[in-house]
Amino acid sequence: MTASTALDWYAWHAPYDELVSPLTRRLALVQDRVRAFLDTAPDGGLRVVSLAAGQSRDLLPLLIEHPRGADVRARLVELDPRNADFAEGAALSARLAGVDIVVGDAGLVGAFTGALPAGLVLACGLFDTISPGDVPTTVATLPQLCAPGATLVWTAGALPAPLTATVRELLAEAGFTEATIDAGAVTPDGADAPVEFTVGTAILTGPPASPVAETRMFQLR
Ligand SMILES: C[S@@+](CC[C@H](N)C(=O)[O-])C[C@H]1O[C@@H](n2cnc3c(N)ncnc32)[C@H](O)[C@@H]1O
């Protein structure tokens, strides 16, 4: 994450609690994709990892409501302990035994040791938060987190924006085949311009890579 962002990452989640906001709309798309993964996943245990998971508004509600939720072992890595506490509280109150919430640096592959290879990788709110210079390394390293045929759900800003195009190209180079790409835009109350966002799904059709714990994908915020 970039050192220049003095964002309060707990407060950042507040628009999830509004009736309609860019984050609620984005969340609906992300959850559609996670639900589709769970709907079609093969029988047996499922592994999920979430990079910079925040409060896990995307994954935890689905693990609670979906019949396959109990089959999931998830590793959520989040740097801000307040967000991790939020997620921990939700997981505990729903008795989700398979969810492992780690307060730590998701930029290191080693943060996911013991939770790999994952069939579902969540990179939501990641690419537009880390330094642009870290995006290529991060994408190129994602196969280290993946099982063969893994699903990646990712988000970024506006669809036509350079970052989104770059992520799509880099994913293809890293062995991912794009499955879905959705764009949305919502104008927050009081704002003049819409906030645009993209939610993509990609399947690892190329080979996974062996995880190397010391590999750094992105720097601390
Ligand atoms: C844009 S938010 C996205 C949160 C969540 N994935 C979502 O989409 O709702 C970015 C999150 O990354 C966390 N973060 C920042 N640097 C991190 C790091 N090095 N490792 C893990 N999490 C980090 C922040 O605390 C924040 O919760």
GROMACS .gro file of C-alpha atoms in nm, residues 52-186:
model
  135
   52ALA     CA    1  -0.635  -0.684   0.231
   53ALA     CA    2  -0.970  -0.823   0.338
   54GLY     CA    3  -1.091  -0.517   0.528
   55GLN     CA    4  -1.406  -0.607   0.721
   56SER     CA    5  -1.478  -0.891   0.475
   57ARG     CA    6  -1.818  -0.751   0.388
   58ASP     CA    7  -1.794  -0.949   0.064
   59LEU     CA    8  -1.713  -1.299   0.183
   60LEU     CA    9  -1.842  -1.344   0.538
   61PRO     CA   10  -2.214  -1.285   0.466
   62LEU     CA   11  -2.201  -1.547   0.192
   63LEU     CA   12  -2.027  -1.799   0.412
   64ILE     CA   13  -2.310  -1.749   0.660
   65GLU     CA   14  -2.597  -1.779   0.412
   66HIS     CA   15  -2.466  -2.022   0.149
   67PRO     CA   16  -2.505  -2.400   0.192
   68ARG     CA   17  -2.138  -2.445   0.099
   69GLY     CA   18  -2.021  -2.188   0.353
   70ALA     CA   19  -1.945  -2.457   0.608
   71ASP     CA   20  -1.708  -2.625   0.359
   72VAL     CA   21  -1.490  -2.315   0.329
   73ARG     CA   22  -1.161  -2.264   0.503
   74ALA     CA   23  -1.074  -1.899   0.452
   75ARG     CA   24  -0.766  -1.694   0.534
   76LEU     CA   25  -0.839  -1.322   0.552
   77VAL     CA   26  -0.532  -1.100   0.583
   78GLU     CA   27  -0.593  -0.741   0.693
   79LEU     CA   28  -0.353  -0.485   0.837
   80ASP     CA   29  -0.593  -0.269   1.038
   81PRO     CA   30  -0.682  -0.448   1.363
   82ARG     CA   31  -1.014  -0.263   1.389
   83ASN     CA   32  -1.128  -0.414   1.061
   84ALA     CA   33  -0.996  -0.755   1.161
   85ASP     CA   34  -1.190  -0.726   1.490
   86PHE     CA   35  -1.507  -0.645   1.296
   87ALA     CA   36  -1.461  -0.952   1.078
   88GLU     CA   37  -1.367  -1.169   1.375
   89GLY     CA   38  -1.682  -1.060   1.558
   90ALA     CA   39  -1.899  -1.143   1.258
   91ALA     CA   40  -1.733  -1.482   1.211
   92LEU     CA   41  -1.763  -1.569   1.579
   93SER     CA   42  -2.124  -1.464   1.608
   94ALA     CA   43  -2.209  -1.679   1.305
   95ARG     CA   44  -1.996  -1.968   1.442
   96LEU     CA   45  -1.789  -1.982   1.124
   97ALA     CA   46  -1.517  -2.217   1.241
   98GLY     CA   47  -1.327  -2.224   0.913
   99VAL     CA   48  -1.238  -1.857   0.897
  100ASP     CA   49  -0.887  -1.755   0.996
  101ILE     CA   50  -0.843  -1.379   1.028
  102VAL     CA   51  -0.485  -1.261   1.039
  103VAL     CA   52  -0.379  -0.908   1.128
  104GLY     CA   53  -0.080  -0.872   0.902
  105ASP     CA   54   0.075  -0.770   0.576
  106ALA     CA   55  -0.102  -0.931   0.283
  107GLY     CA   56   0.177  -0.810   0.057
  108LEU     CA   57   0.385  -1.114   0.149
  109VAL     CA   58   0.296  -1.455   0.009
  110GLY     CA   59   0.398  -1.597   0.347
  111ALA     CA   60   0.088  -1.438   0.502
  112PHE     CA   61  -0.108  -1.715   0.331
  113THR     CA   62   0.112  -2.008   0.434
  114GLY     CA   63  -0.107  -2.298   0.543
  115ALA     CA   64  -0.408  -2.165   0.352
  116LEU     CA   65  -0.291  -2.249   0.000
  117PRO     CA   66  -0.361  -2.340  -0.271
  118ALA     CA   67  -0.686  -2.145  -0.283
  119GLY     CA   68  -0.976  -2.217  -0.515
  120LEU     CA   69  -1.102  -1.861  -0.472
  121VAL     CA   70  -0.880  -1.555  -0.439
  122LEU     CA   71  -1.033  -1.219  -0.350
  123ALA     CA   72  -0.842  -0.907  -0.452
  124CYS     CA   73  -1.110  -0.646  -0.389
  125GLY     CA   74  -1.009  -0.284  -0.338
  126LEU     CA   75  -0.649  -0.387  -0.388
  127PHE     CA   76  -0.521  -0.275  -0.726
  128ASP     CA   77  -0.643   0.082  -0.690
  129THR     CA   78  -0.496   0.106  -0.340
  130ILE     CA   79  -0.143  -0.027  -0.384
  131SER     CA   80   0.127   0.167  -0.559
  132PRO     CA   81   0.080   0.144  -0.939
  133GLY     CA   82   0.437   0.020  -0.960
  134ASP     CA   83   0.344  -0.282  -0.748
  135VAL     CA   84   0.052  -0.390  -0.968
  136PRO     CA   85   0.257  -0.596  -1.218
  137THR     CA   86   0.440  -0.791  -0.946
  138THR     CA   87   0.119  -0.848  -0.754
  139VAL     CA   88  -0.065  -0.985  -1.055
  140ALA     CA   89   0.231  -1.195  -1.165
  141THR     CA   90   0.249  -1.348  -0.816
  142LEU     CA   91  -0.120  -1.439  -0.785
  143PRO     CA   92  -0.068  -1.790  -0.936
  144GLN     CA   93   0.139  -1.866  -0.623
  145LEU     CA   94  -0.184  -1.841  -0.423
  146CYS     CA   95  -0.395  -2.046  -0.662
  147ALA     CA   96  -0.508  -2.403  -0.708
  148PRO     CA   97  -0.542  -2.518  -1.071
  149GLY     CA   98  -0.850  -2.354  -1.221
  150ALA     CA   99  -0.882  -2.109  -0.930
  151THR     CA  100  -1.122  -1.818  -0.953
  152LEU     CA  101  -0.998  -1.466  -0.893
  153VAL     CA  102  -1.247  -1.191  -0.810
  154TRP     CA  103  -1.095  -0.846  -0.838
  155THR     CA  104  -1.208  -0.487  -0.841
  156ALA     CA  105  -1.067  -0.159  -0.966
  157GLY     CA  106  -1.187   0.184  -1.069
  158ALA     CA  107  -1.349   0.283  -1.396
  159LEU     CA  108  -1.353   0.022  -1.672
  160PRO     CA  109  -1.195   0.241  -1.940
  161ALA     CA  110  -0.928   0.369  -1.700
  162PRO     CA  111  -0.564   0.278  -1.767
  163LEU     CA  112  -0.532   0.082  -1.441
  164THR     CA  113  -0.821  -0.149  -1.526
  165ALA     CA  114  -0.688  -0.213  -1.875
  166THR     CA  115  -0.345  -0.282  -1.728
  167VAL     CA  116  -0.482  -0.530  -1.475
  168ARG     CA  117  -0.671  -0.717  -1.747
  169GLU     CA  118  -0.360  -0.739  -1.964
  170LEU     CA  119  -0.141  -0.847  -1.674
  171LEU     CA  120  -0.392  -1.114  -1.569
  172ALA     CA  121  -0.385  -1.260  -1.920
  173GLU     CA  122  -0.004  -1.264  -1.912
  174ALA     CA  123  -0.013  -1.439  -1.573
  175GLY     CA  124  -0.229  -1.723  -1.710
  176PHE     CA  125  -0.577  -1.603  -1.617
  177THR     CA  126  -0.870  -1.613  -1.858
  178GLU     CA  127  -1.127  -1.343  -1.805
  179ALA     CA  128  -1.470  -1.484  -1.723
  180THR     CA  129  -1.670  -1.171  -1.640
  181ILE     CA  130  -1.616  -0.797  -1.637
  182ASP     CA  131  -1.882  -0.561  -1.502
  183ALA     CA  132  -1.874  -0.186  -1.472
  184GLY     CA  133  -2.087   0.033  -1.251
  185ALA     CA  134  -2.120   0.393  -1.145
  186VAL     CA  135  -2.298   0.558  -0.854
   0.00000   0.00000   0.00000
